[in-house]
Amino acid sequence: MMNFLFGPSADLEIHLDGSDDRKKGDVLLDSGKKEACPVYFDGEAVSGKVNIRLKQSKMEHYGIKVELLGLIEQFSDRSSQHEFLSMARELARPGILTQSCCLEFEFVSVEKPYESYFGVNVKLRYFIRVTVTKRLNDLVKEQDFLVHTLAQYPDTLGGIKMEVGIEDCLHIEFEYNKSKYHLKDAIIGKIYFLLVRIKVRHMEVQILRRELVGVGPNSMSDCETVAKFEIMDGAPVKGETIPIRLFLSGYELTPTMRDVNKRFSVRYFLNLVLIDEEDRRYFKQQEVTLFRRRPNRHRRIAQEQHQSQSADTAQPVHQQPDRSYFHHRSAHFGAKSPAAASGRTAANADGANTANNNDDNEAAVSPGNSDNSSSQSGESNDQ
Amino acid sequence: LFWQTRSQDMSGPVTEDQEKLLDEALSVVKLQAFQMKRCLDKAKLMDALKHASNMLGELRTSLLSPKSYYELYMLITDEMRHLELYLLDEFQKGRRVQDLYELVQYAGNIIPRLYLLITVGVVYIKCSEISRKDILKDLVEMCRGVQHPLRGLFLRNYLLQCTKNVLPDCVEEEQEDSGSVSDSIDFVLLNFSEMNKLWVRMQHQGHTRERDRREQERRELKLLVGTNLVRLSQLDTIDVQRYRSVVLPAVLEQVVNCRDALSQDYVMECIIQVFPDEYHLATLQDFLQACAELNPAVPVKNILISLINRLSAFATRDGSNGIPSDIPLFDFFSEQIAKIIENKPDLSPEDLVSLQAALTGLALGVYKDREDYVDKVLETTNSGLDKLGVEHINDHSNLSRELMKLLKLPIDLWNDALVLLRLRHYSPLLQRLDSPTKKSVSAYLLQNMLNNGTLVPSSEQVEQLLDLVRCLVADPGADAAAAAADATATNSLGGDPGDGSANGAGPGSEADNEDLAEEQSLLGRVVHLFSTGPDLLDEQFGVLKTARRILATGGGRRVKYTLPPVVFHSRQDSDDKWRKKCRKIFEFCHSTVCGLAKCELPNLALRLFVDGALVVDKIPFDQHDTRMTCFAAENHEPLRSQTVHAASKLLRKPDQSRAVAACAHLFWSGRPRELQGAEMRDLKKVGECLKRAGRLASQCMDAGLQAQLYTELVNYYLYFVLQSAGQSGSSGAACVRSVWSVSGVV
């Protein structure tokens, strides 16, 4: 209203230093639009300029400040915004601006502990906010930027190997070459069919993203199928080995985030799904950790550091294949997308467990609660 | 092309559905292909790939029959060539698209993904051979993801097609990772075994009710599997050594282990056809070993026959070095075949025979001088048939046909019947056949002898030969009679009355008679081949005697054809100057002809006598008296009157007249035995003849002709008048009178 009456007395524009050269990534704005924003890493300085273009001959203000903010927003509860990072600089003391001007700012070595994230129920965003405090309505301008967290794991870490099956019906052994993948990595693996008595129509590997927001009874969880990748067409016979090679860079993935500021976590699962000729689905989920690998120049330094300390710690892990069981849905899914349906329900049921055993690989759960208990009893019988 | 053999066995409605489904798929493909090409023109590679992927997505269908799927596949792979060419072009210009190999693998569906991957992989290889080895290996491994038989087969076929000209074909790597021939072998062998597995698996899908249709469909797809072997055979650096140590063992292992009859049958045949003969020779043992391990339902005999035939052809081909002497080819095969026969109690007799026929072909082709090999094969065949309890071989049965083929082989290849006679087991096998077939083989043999002019120089051989073709020599029922005849052979010919009755009893149809005539004249012609050569006249005589003895058992119907040649043949000999024997020979001829005469064939006998007389006339032979004395009076008299009778039965009056007049000589100069060589000079009869001739001449309508006839008659009269001048005057006067009377008429 005020704006309508008086109009903004000045235009604010934030320009981040080097933003033309920097890698850009998409930020999902509240409006639903995507905007390309520069990417920063933990510890990097964030500097830039604020251009103030006056529309009137002068402008009185009660001070100009610039803030760097890290915010976690839960969509279910707009009010509960949580600032986990907040830094401020004063750019100008109260006074009168008589001409357009350009003010520089810099936040040196800002600790940016979390990755920017735009999820289903939560978002974590970083932005610069410039506020020109005025008597009636402050002038505010925000500029988002992205933060990528980097990580490094030794390549020698063991993969995932497991034998699963339904007694006298289907036994397979599957193997993923790693348990931790960087976002440009390829998942290499294979499926070995030990026993096939069902008529498999095809088999796919799905990447599931499970987002858990909040803790305790109020927690909300969502599971989304990020990728569906068919790895086998037709029915194999006993003894057949099917290769898996899934390039992750084709999908929109984020690093795994655990317990971000005690508010949410985002985890990824590889879901191996077999669909038989009667549309029954057999699936097995394995959690994998995704991380963002340091770009080359970072990596070289990190590797040197790592090598000096990890000569004896990083031993290859040869896991004995765990025995576990397929979770088997005989029900048909009707019009609903089967994957999404199974994913969401599974996540809900799983929610309570997750807090306790975060690192448990045994993540696949059968859909209903009643099913859950029965399948667990089945497991114990066999063990 | 390979769909063309397909019969219209797809039931109606299904075909209709198929057409509709196929049309839909094809139109999608055309649209996507069009868009893909448009994007390529605008250099929008990513969009083009998307359209290519959509197009390839049509190959995911499960609804199409193999035939329709093939059509779809052909159209799509055709369009894919545009993409390949574009990429090649770009790459060669140096505009290498980074990570394209990775990029195409983002496709969510496996079928489009793998087709794209193959296309791009091959482009990479064509542009630089550096990572050829790894790419090939990767491609063939990734194809494992398609386990659906039909789709998998076509996908792997695409792989095979695309890599056709880029497989490394050198012994050593030329560059690092460019691969060598052993990488190519691994590549194709893996692809082959996967394709074969898929192909076999097809059989076990769906309802058992549709088994036949599936088998039919599989047959149509067999070429896809065989292409792998063709590709291997095209690699020049696979030498015998490599073939024996790497290629063949792997192929055989796959084939034997799959235990599928259709696959085994086809692949074994394929191996034989696509690889060179030298390779087969070097690996015979392994190959035959594998044959023995095949599914019992596989017609191993076809495989073996085809191999044997190829090797035989190889051994006899121009320019080949023949079969190396260190390979006991024949022994290999005969052992192997013996093993097969032993292991397969349900082997049908015709299969057994055709196997043996192939073996015979081998023995004849490769070891031409080893009669014992052929005899051995014949022996095994014979005993094999015994074991199978084959007693009667029905005419027109497959077995009969096969056996006939087997028996004709040595005839054709040796072109020497005498060698056949040395085989102990040829005749027993021949006698197993039913009569018509037996006859046809015998006739074939005789014809062959005639064509090659095979002389039969000894009487034992004549005996053997005639024994071999005894079905032509005599009726089977006459065997006993023949035996009896043998005992008294020298004295009397076997022309006992029984034969005459056989002749009458078996009136036979016209066709039968024609056949008989044909066979017998063949036999007759062969008699001329019974020849010892010019210097061995005694033997020659013996030979002919033997021939006569045996041929005489044939009964009237046959003797008619077979004995005259004996006679003629013996006469030809008499042209030589061996006077001592002449008499014997003429006696021989005489008795032969008499035998004929007794068999109610007087006409023939007459002709032969007359002919004999001519021969005697021509040679300087001092014992002329033997000629014609052979006619005893009781024969002579009716003979003469019969001749006159016959002469007057001629069709045209002038002919009648002339013939009857000519007959007058019979009654003048004939020398019946009773007259001790004197001419009979029966003037009365002569007169009768001439009178009759005159009567006949008078009935002639044409005046000019009549005059001619009369003139001739006057001539006759004059001759006889002059001849008889020295005799009793009265008859002479009568003659003169008649002459005058005749001339008066004139």
CSV table of N, CA and C in Angstrom, one decimal, chain A residues 249-290:
chain,number,residue,atom,x,y,z
A,249,SER,N,25.0,-38.9,-12.8
A,249,SER,CA,25.0,-37.5,-13.2
A,249,SER,C,23.7,-37.2,-14.0
A,250,GLY,N,23.0,-38.2,-14.5
A,250,GLY,CA,21.9,-38.0,-15.2
A,250,GLY,C,20.7,-37.5,-14.4
A,251,TYR,N,20.8,-37.6,-13.1
A,251,TYR,CA,19.7,-37.3,-12.3
A,251,TYR,C,19.9,-36.1,-11.3
A,252,GLU,N,18.8,-35.6,-10.8
A,252,GLU,CA,19.0,-34.4,-9.9
A,252,GLU,C,19.1,-35.0,-8.5
A,253,LEU,N,20.3,-35.1,-8.0
A,253,LEU,CA,20.5,-35.7,-6.7
A,253,LEU,C,21.2,-34.7,-5.8
A,254,THR,N,21.1,-34.9,-4.6
A,254,THR,CA,21.9,-34.1,-3.6
A,254,THR,C,22.7,-35.0,-2.8
A,255,PRO,N,23.6,-34.5,-2.1
A,255,PRO,CA,24.3,-35.4,-1.1
A,255,PRO,C,23.4,-35.9,-0.1
A,256,THR,N,23.7,-37.0,0.5
A,256,THR,CA,23.0,-37.5,1.6
A,256,THR,C,23.2,-36.5,2.8
A,257,MET,N,22.1,-36.2,3.5
A,257,MET,CA,22.2,-35.2,4.6
A,257,MET,C,21.6,-35.9,5.8
A,258,ARG,N,22.4,-36.0,6.8
A,258,ARG,CA,21.9,-36.7,8.0
A,258,ARG,C,21.7,-35.7,9.1
A,259,ASP,N,20.5,-35.6,9.6
A,259,ASP,CA,20.3,-34.8,10.8
A,259,ASP,C,20.8,-33.4,10.7
A,260,VAL,N,20.3,-32.7,9.7
A,260,VAL,CA,20.7,-31.4,9.4
A,260,VAL,C,20.1,-30.5,10.5
A,261,ASN,N,21.0,-30.0,11.3
A,261,ASN,CA,20.6,-29.1,12.4
A,261,ASN,C,19.5,-29.7,13.2
A,262,LYS,N,19.5,-31.0,13.3
A,262,LYS,CA,18.4,-31.7,14.1
A,262,LYS,C,17.0,-31.4,13.6
A,263,ARG,N,16.9,-31.0,12.4
A,263,ARG,CA,15.6,-30.7,11.8
A,263,ARG,C,15.2,-31.6,10.7
A,264,PHE,N,16.1,-32.0,9.9
A,264,PHE,CA,15.7,-32.9,8.8
A,264,PHE,C,16.8,-33.7,8.3
A,265,SER,N,16.5,-34.8,7.6
A,265,SER,CA,17.5,-35.5,6.9
A,265,SER,C,17.0,-36.0,5.6
A,266,VAL,N,18.0,-36.1,4.7
A,266,VAL,CA,17.7,-36.6,3.3
A,266,VAL,C,18.6,-37.8,3.1
A,267,ARG,N,18.0,-38.9,2.8
A,267,ARG,CA,18.8,-40.1,2.6
A,267,ARG,C,18.4,-40.8,1.3
A,268,TYR,N,19.3,-41.5,0.7
A,268,TYR,CA,19.1,-42.1,-0.6
A,268,TYR,C,19.2,-43.6,-0.5
A,269,PHE,N,18.3,-44.3,-1.2
A,269,PHE,CA,18.3,-45.7,-1.2
A,269,PHE,C,18.3,-46.2,-2.7
A,270,LEU,N,19.0,-47.3,-2.8
A,270,LEU,CA,18.9,-48.0,-4.1
A,270,LEU,C,17.9,-49.1,-3.9
A,271,ASN,N,16.9,-49.1,-4.8
A,271,ASN,CA,15.8,-50.0,-4.6
A,271,ASN,C,15.9,-50.9,-5.8
A,272,LEU,N,16.1,-52.2,-5.6
A,272,LEU,CA,16.2,-53.2,-6.6
A,272,LEU,C,14.8,-53.8,-6.8
A,273,VAL,N,14.1,-53.6,-7.9
A,273,VAL,CA,12.8,-54.1,-8.0
A,273,VAL,C,12.6,-55.1,-9.2
A,274,LEU,N,12.1,-56.2,-8.8
A,274,LEU,CA,11.8,-57.2,-9.9
A,274,LEU,C,10.2,-57.2,-10.1
A,275,ILE,N,9.8,-57.2,-11.3
A,275,ILE,CA,8.4,-57.2,-11.6
A,275,ILE,C,8.1,-58.5,-12.3
A,276,ASP,N,7.1,-59.3,-11.9
A,276,ASP,CA,6.9,-60.5,-12.6
A,276,ASP,C,5.7,-60.3,-13.5
A,277,GLU,N,5.4,-61.4,-14.2
A,277,GLU,CA,4.4,-61.3,-15.3
A,277,GLU,C,3.0,-60.9,-14.8
A,278,GLU,N,2.8,-61.2,-13.5
A,278,GLU,CA,1.5,-60.8,-13.0
A,278,GLU,C,1.6,-59.5,-12.2
A,279,ASP,N,2.6,-58.7,-12.5
A,279,ASP,CA,2.7,-57.4,-12.0
A,279,ASP,C,3.0,-57.4,-10.5
A,280,ARG,N,3.4,-58.5,-10.0
A,280,ARG,CA,3.8,-58.5,-8.6
A,280,ARG,C,5.3,-57.9,-8.5
A,281,ARG,N,5.5,-57.2,-7.4
A,281,ARG,CA,6.8,-56.5,-7.3
A,281,ARG,C,7.6,-57.1,-6.2
A,282,TYR,N,8.8,-57.4,-6.4
A,282,TYR,CA,9.7,-57.8,-5.3
A,282,TYR,C,10.8,-56.8,-5.3
A,283,PHE,N,11.0,-56.3,-4.0
A,283,PHE,CA,12.1,-55.3,-4.0
A,283,PHE,C,12.9,-55.4,-2.8
A,284,LYS,N,14.1,-54.8,-2.9
A,284,LYS,CA,15.0,-54.8,-1.8
A,284,LYS,C,15.7,-53.4,-1.8
A,285,GLN,N,15.7,-52.7,-0.7
A,285,GLN,CA,16.3,-51.4,-0.6
A,285,GLN,C,17.6,-51.4,0.1
A,286,GLN,N,18.5,-50.7,-0.4
A,286,GLN,CA,19.8,-50.5,0.3
A,286,GLN,C,20.1,-49.1,0.4
A,287,GLU,N,20.5,-48.7,1.6
A,287,GLU,CA,20.9,-47.2,1.6
A,287,GLU,C,22.3,-47.1,1.1
A,288,VAL,N,22.4,-46.0,0.3
A,288,VAL,CA,23.7,-45.6,-0.1
A,288,VAL,C,24.0,-44.1,0.3
A,289,THR,N,25.2,-43.8,0.5
A,289,THR,CA,25.5,-42.5,0.8
A,289,THR,C,26.0,-41.7,-0.4
A,290,LEU,N,25.3,-40.6,-0.7
A,290,LEU,CA,25.8,-39.8,-1.8
A,290,LEU,C,26.5,-38.6,-1.2
